């Protein structure tokens, strides 16, 4: 990532959370990392960082971050989400627990983090608490992002006891009308009641986890409510509040005009000659550091993608290590190396080159 993009990202995070909450968040996550580290994990992390710096296409190290989607369906119909729009392109399903356990056993020697979410609502999986607990027992930091509309407040103590490290809660408004403008079908009162119950369970059990981040997705419909949601997060007892700009992933200019914030400081887009173009250029660390795995075992190069035609393999069919260094991964890494990609197979990474198709 270019230096100016990194600086812009740094400023955004400070603006979104505030300086002191950002320091506290970093300190919490550093302690969490240290609790799960081992000599083998640390060596693998160093190896991967060196190989990424060298842009090595075939890796000796293994990914230390994993996105594992327990389900790929949701109770909401968010208008810019492929799940909400019913355009995901992959059959709905849930990850079998026995397959998940085998997967966790495979990655445990290397994994620092599991993001147990992607395109679905994780609390719709009937065994989600067992899944969190199993990965946590293998000394892996488990993180979940949820809209909490499928969460039951009576399960708050169970969630705290599961060992979940991070819980990011989507709250896009301080009033129901503003909230449901994007979270279509959502109930803000249910969400806030659930957050309160989790905070109370943490206090009763004397637990610092899960670290609760009330996170706001900023759109044109709620950009004036940032401070209201920040105040709501404090009232709920969340550990931190943050906001993030929305990305418009369809190809319709109407979506961009309707949803992108008018305040450019709250947007990741710039307008050039009537066209919207995303400002940041990704450095695509995922190709070296992270593996994204769908409920059916299929692997994608990053969590932005969901279409089956972009799959890089399947860890339920081929070993994870073999998938990690197959021709799709190797050629995609070469896109960002001095050697450049081979002719075949031409992957989505060769077309994207660190700038996803969020352009109009």
Coordinates of N, CA and C in Angstrom, one line a residue, residues 111-250:
X111 N -2.3 -20.5 13.3 CA -3.3 -19.5 13.3 C -3.3 -18.6 14.5
X112 N -3.2 -17.3 14.3 CA -3.4 -16.3 15.3 C -4.9 -15.9 15.4
X113 N -5.6 -15.8 14.2 CA -6.9 -15.3 14.2 C -7.8 -16.1 13.3
X114 N -9.1 -16.3 13.8 CA -10.2 -16.8 13.0 C -11.3 -15.7 13.0
X115 N -11.6 -15.2 11.8 CA -12.8 -14.3 11.7 C -13.9 -15.3 11.3
X116 N -14.8 -15.6 12.3 CA -15.8 -16.6 12.1 C -17.1 -15.9 11.5
X117 N -16.9 -15.3 10.4 CA -18.0 -14.6 9.7 C -17.5 -14.2 8.3
X118 N -18.4 -14.0 7.4 CA -18.1 -13.3 6.1 C -19.3 -12.9 5.5
X119 N -20.0 -13.7 4.7 CA -21.2 -13.3 4.0 C -22.5 -13.6 4.7
X120 N -22.5 -14.3 5.8 CA -23.7 -14.7 6.5 C -23.7 -14.1 7.9
X121 N -24.8 -14.3 8.6 CA -25.0 -13.9 10.0 C -24.5 -15.1 10.9
X122 N -23.4 -15.0 11.5 CA -22.8 -16.2 12.2 C -23.8 -16.8 13.3
X123 N -24.6 -16.0 14.0 CA -25.4 -16.5 15.0 C -26.6 -17.3 14.5
X124 N -26.7 -17.4 13.2 CA -27.7 -18.3 12.6 C -27.2 -19.8 12.6
X125 N -25.9 -20.0 12.8 CA -25.4 -21.4 12.9 C -25.8 -21.9 14.3
X126 N -26.5 -23.1 14.3 CA -27.0 -23.6 15.6 C -25.8 -24.0 16.6
X127 N -24.6 -24.2 16.1 CA -23.5 -24.6 16.9 C -22.4 -23.6 17.0
X128 N -22.8 -22.3 16.8 CA -21.8 -21.3 16.8 C -21.0 -21.1 18.1
X129 N -21.7 -21.4 19.3 CA -21.0 -21.2 20.5 C -19.9 -22.3 20.7
X130 N -20.3 -23.5 20.3 CA -19.3 -24.6 20.3 C -18.2 -24.4 19.4
X131 N -18.4 -23.8 18.2 CA -17.4 -23.5 17.2 C -16.4 -22.4 17.8
X132 N -17.0 -21.4 18.4 CA -16.1 -20.4 19.1 C -15.2 -21.0 20.1
X133 N -15.9 -21.8 21.0 CA -15.2 -22.4 22.1 C -14.1 -23.4 21.7
X134 N -14.3 -24.1 20.6 CA -13.3 -25.1 20.2 C -12.1 -24.3 19.7
X135 N -12.3 -23.3 18.8 CA -11.1 -22.6 18.3 C -10.4 -21.8 19.5
X136 N -11.1 -21.3 20.4 CA -10.5 -20.6 21.5 C -9.7 -21.6 22.4
X137 N -10.2 -22.8 22.5 CA -9.5 -23.8 23.3 C -8.2 -24.2 22.7
X138 N -8.1 -24.0 21.3 CA -6.9 -24.3 20.6 C -6.0 -23.1 20.5
X139 N -6.2 -22.1 21.4 CA -5.4 -20.9 21.5 C -5.4 -20.1 20.1
X140 N -6.6 -19.8 19.7 CA -6.7 -19.0 18.5 C -7.7 -17.8 18.9
X141 N -7.3 -16.6 18.5 CA -8.2 -15.4 18.7 C -9.4 -15.6 17.8
X142 N -10.6 -15.6 18.3 CA -11.8 -15.7 17.5 C -12.5 -14.3 17.5
X143 N -12.9 -13.9 16.3 CA -13.6 -12.6 16.1 C -14.9 -12.8 15.3
X144 N -15.9 -12.1 15.7 CA -17.2 -12.2 15.0 C -17.7 -10.8 14.8
X145 N -18.3 -10.6 13.6 CA -19.0 -9.4 13.3 C -20.5 -9.8 13.0
X146 N -21.4 -9.1 13.7 CA -22.8 -9.5 13.6 C -23.7 -8.3 13.7
X147 N -24.9 -8.5 13.1 CA -25.9 -7.5 13.3 C -26.8 -7.8 14.5
X148 N -26.6 -8.9 15.1 CA -27.2 -9.3 16.4 C -28.7 -9.5 16.3
X149 N -29.3 -9.4 15.1 CA -30.7 -9.6 15.0 C -31.2 -11.1 15.2
X150 N -30.2 -12.0 15.0 CA -30.5 -13.4 15.3 C -30.0 -13.9 16.6
X151 N -29.4 -13.0 17.4 CA -28.9 -13.3 18.7 C -30.0 -13.2 19.8
X152 N -29.9 -14.2 20.7 CA -30.9 -14.1 21.8 C -30.2 -13.6 23.0
X153 N -30.8 -12.6 23.7 CA -30.2 -12.0 24.8 C -30.0 -13.0 25.9
X154 N -30.8 -14.0 26.0 CA -30.6 -15.0 27.1 C -29.3 -15.8 26.9
X155 N -28.7 -15.7 25.7 CA -27.4 -16.4 25.4 C -26.2 -15.6 25.7
X156 N -26.4 -14.4 26.4 CA -25.2 -13.5 26.6 C -24.2 -14.2 27.4
X157 N -24.6 -14.9 28.5 CA -23.6 -15.5 29.4 C -22.8 -16.6 28.7
X158 N -23.6 -17.3 27.8 CA -23.0 -18.4 27.1 C -22.0 -17.9 26.1
X159 N -22.3 -16.7 25.5 CA -21.3 -16.1 24.6 C -20.0 -15.7 25.3
X160 N -20.2 -15.1 26.5 CA -19.0 -14.6 27.2 C -18.1 -15.8 27.6
X161 N -18.8 -16.9 28.0 CA -18.1 -18.1 28.4 C -17.4 -18.9 27.3
X162 N -17.9 -18.6 26.1 CA -17.3 -19.3 24.9 C -15.9 -19.0 24.6
X163 N -15.4 -17.8 25.1 CA -14.0 -17.4 24.8 C -13.9 -16.5 23.6
X164 N -15.0 -16.0 23.1 CA -14.9 -15.1 22.0 C -14.1 -13.8 22.4
X165 N -13.1 -13.5 21.5 CA -12.2 -12.3 21.8 C -12.8 -11.0 21.4
X166 N -13.4 -10.9 20.2 CA -13.9 -9.7 19.6 C -15.3 -9.9 19.1
X167 N -16.1 -8.9 19.4 CA -17.5 -8.8 18.8 C -17.7 -7.5 18.2
X168 N -17.9 -7.4 16.9 CA -18.2 -6.2 16.2 C -19.7 -6.2 15.9
X169 N -20.4 -5.1 16.4 CA -21.8 -5.1 16.2 C -22.2 -4.0 15.3
X170 N -23.0 -4.3 14.3 CA -23.4 -3.3 13.3 C -24.5 -2.5 13.8
X171 N -24.3 -1.2 14.0 CA -25.4 -0.3 14.5 C -25.2 1.0 13.6
X172 N -26.2 1.1 12.6 CA -26.0 2.2 11.7 C -27.0 3.3 11.9
X173 N -27.5 3.5 13.1 CA -28.3 4.6 13.5 C -28.7 4.5 14.9
X174 N -29.0 5.7 15.5 CA -29.4 5.7 16.9 C -31.0 5.6 17.0
X175 N -31.7 5.8 15.9 CA -33.1 5.7 15.9 C -33.5 4.6 14.9
X176 N -34.6 3.9 15.1 CA -35.0 2.8 14.2 C -35.1 3.2 12.8
X177 N -35.7 4.4 12.5 CA -35.9 4.8 11.1 C -34.5 4.9 10.4
X178 N -33.6 5.5 11.0 CA -32.2 5.7 10.4 C -31.6 4.3 10.3
X179 N -31.7 3.5 11.4 CA -31.0 2.2 11.4 C -31.5 1.3 10.3
X180 N -32.8 1.2 10.1 CA -33.4 0.3 9.1 C -33.3 0.8 7.7
X181 N -32.8 2.0 7.5 CA -32.7 2.5 6.1 C -31.7 1.6 5.3
X182 N -30.7 1.1 6.0 CA -29.7 0.1 5.4 C -30.0 -1.3 6.0
X183 N -30.1 -1.4 7.3 CA -30.3 -2.8 7.9 C -31.8 -3.1 7.7
X184 N -32.2 -3.4 6.5 CA -33.6 -3.7 6.2 C -34.1 -5.0 6.9
X185 N -35.1 -4.8 7.6 CA -35.7 -6.0 8.4 C -35.1 -6.1 9.8
X186 N -34.2 -5.1 10.1 CA -33.6 -5.2 11.4 C -34.4 -4.5 12.5
X187 N -34.1 -4.8 13.8 CA -34.8 -4.2 14.9 C -33.7 -3.6 15.8
X188 N -33.6 -2.3 15.9 CA -32.6 -1.7 16.7 C -32.7 -2.0 18.2
X189 N -33.9 -2.0 18.7 CA -34.2 -2.3 20.1 C -33.6 -3.7 20.5
X190 N -33.9 -4.6 19.6 CA -33.4 -6.0 19.9 C -31.8 -6.0 19.9
X191 N -31.2 -5.2 19.0 CA -29.8 -5.2 19.0 C -29.2 -4.5 20.3
X192 N -29.8 -3.4 20.7 CA -29.3 -2.7 21.9 C -29.5 -3.5 23.1
X193 N -30.7 -4.2 23.2 CA -30.9 -5.1 24.3 C -29.9 -6.2 24.4
X194 N -29.5 -6.7 23.3 CA -28.5 -7.8 23.2 C -27.1 -7.3 23.7
X195 N -26.8 -6.1 23.2 CA -25.5 -5.5 23.6 C -25.5 -5.3 25.2
X196 N -26.5 -4.8 25.7 CA -26.6 -4.5 27.1 C -26.5 -5.9 27.9
X197 N -27.1 -6.9 27.4 CA -27.1 -8.2 28.1 C -25.7 -8.8 28.1
X198 N -25.0 -8.6 27.0 CA -23.6 -9.1 26.9 C -22.7 -8.3 27.8
X199 N -22.8 -7.0 27.8 CA -22.0 -6.1 28.7 C -22.3 -6.5 30.2
X200 N -23.6 -6.8 30.5 CA -23.9 -7.2 31.9 C -23.3 -8.6 32.2
X201 N -23.3 -9.5 31.3 CA -22.8 -10.8 31.5 C -21.2 -10.7 31.7
X202 N -20.6 -9.8 31.0 CA -19.1 -9.6 31.1 C -18.8 -9.2 32.6
X203 N -19.6 -8.2 33.0 CA -19.4 -7.7 34.4 C -19.6 -8.7 35.4
X204 N -20.7 -9.5 35.3 CA -21.0 -10.5 36.3 C -20.0 -11.6 36.3
X205 N -19.4 -11.9 35.2 CA -18.4 -13.0 35.1 C -17.0 -12.4 35.3
X206 N -16.8 -11.1 35.4 CA -15.5 -10.5 35.5 C -14.6 -10.8 34.3
X207 N -15.2 -10.7 33.1 CA -14.5 -11.0 31.9 C -14.3 -9.7 31.1
X208 N -13.1 -9.7 30.5 CA -12.7 -8.5 29.6 C -13.2 -8.8 28.2
X209 N -13.6 -10.0 27.9 CA -14.0 -10.4 26.6 C -15.4 -10.9 26.6
X210 N -16.1 -10.8 25.4 CA -15.6 -10.2 24.2 C -15.4 -8.7 24.2
X211 N -14.4 -8.2 23.5 CA -14.2 -6.8 23.3 C -15.3 -6.3 22.4
X212 N -16.2 -5.4 22.8 CA -17.3 -5.0 22.0 C -17.1 -3.7 21.3
X213 N -17.1 -3.8 19.9 CA -17.0 -2.6 19.1 C -18.3 -2.4 18.4
X214 N -19.0 -1.3 18.8 CA -20.2 -0.8 18.1 C -19.7 -0.1 16.8
X215 N -20.0 -0.7 15.7 CA -19.4 -0.2 14.4 C -20.6 0.3 13.5
X216 N -20.3 1.5 13.0 CA -21.3 2.1 12.1 C -20.8 2.2 10.7
X217 N -21.7 1.7 9.8 CA -21.4 1.9 8.3 C -22.0 3.2 7.9
X218 N -21.2 4.1 7.4 CA -21.7 5.4 7.1 C -22.1 5.5 5.6
X219 N -23.4 5.9 5.5 CA -24.0 6.1 4.2 C -24.6 7.5 4.1
X220 N -25.1 7.8 2.9 CA -25.7 9.1 2.7 C -27.0 9.3 3.6
X221 N -27.6 8.2 4.0 CA -28.8 8.2 4.8 C -28.6 8.4 6.3
X222 N -27.3 8.2 6.7 CA -27.1 8.3 8.2 C -25.8 9.1 8.5
X223 N -25.2 9.8 7.6 CA -23.9 10.5 7.8 C -24.0 11.6 8.9
X224 N -25.3 12.1 9.1 CA -25.4 13.1 10.1 C -25.7 12.5 11.5
X225 N -25.7 11.2 11.6 CA -26.0 10.6 12.9 C -24.8 9.9 13.6
X226 N -23.6 10.2 13.1 CA -22.4 9.6 13.6 C -22.2 9.9 15.1
X227 N -22.4 11.1 15.5 CA -22.2 11.4 16.9 C -23.3 10.8 17.8
X228 N -24.5 10.7 17.2 CA -25.6 10.1 18.0 C -25.3 8.6 18.2
X229 N -24.8 7.9 17.2 CA -24.5 6.5 17.4 C -23.3 6.3 18.4
X230 N -22.3 7.3 18.3 CA -21.2 7.2 19.2 C -21.7 7.4 20.7
X231 N -22.7 8.3 20.9 CA -23.3 8.4 22.2 C -24.0 7.2 22.6
X232 N -24.7 6.5 21.7 CA -25.4 5.3 22.0 C -24.5 4.2 22.4
X233 N -23.4 4.1 21.7 CA -22.4 3.1 22.0 C -21.9 3.3 23.5
X234 N -21.6 4.5 23.9 CA -21.2 4.8 25.2 C -22.2 4.4 26.3
X235 N -23.5 4.7 25.9 CA -24.6 4.4 26.8 C -24.8 2.8 27.0
X236 N -24.5 2.1 25.9 CA -24.6 0.7 26.0 C -23.5 0.0 26.7
X237 N -22.4 0.7 26.9 CA -21.3 0.1 27.6 C -20.3 -0.6 26.7
X238 N -20.3 -0.3 25.4 CA -19.4 -0.9 24.5 C -18.0 -0.5 24.8
X239 N -17.0 -1.3 24.4 CA -15.6 -1.0 24.7 C -15.1 0.1 23.8
X240 N -15.7 0.2 22.5 CA -15.2 1.2 21.6 C -16.3 1.4 20.5
X241 N -16.3 2.6 20.0 CA -17.2 2.9 18.8 C -16.3 3.2 17.6
X242 N -16.7 2.7 16.5 CA -15.9 3.1 15.3 C -16.9 3.2 14.1
X243 N -16.5 3.9 13.1 CA -17.3 4.0 11.9 C -16.5 3.7 10.7
X244 N -17.1 3.2 9.6 CA -16.4 2.9 8.4 C -17.2 3.3 7.2
X245 N -16.5 3.7 6.1 CA -17.2 4.2 4.9 C -17.8 2.9 4.2
X246 N -18.9 3.1 3.5 CA -19.6 2.1 2.8 C -18.9 1.9 1.4
X247 N -18.9 0.7 0.9 CA -18.4 0.4 -0.5 C -19.6 0.0 -1.3
X248 N -19.6 0.4 -2.5 CA -20.7 0.2 -3.4 C -20.2 -0.8 -4.4
X249 N -20.7 -2.1 -4.3 CA -20.0 -3.1 -5.1 C -20.8 -3.5 -6.4
X250 N -22.0 -2.9 -6.6 CA -22.7 -3.2 -7.8 C -22.1 -2.2 -8.9

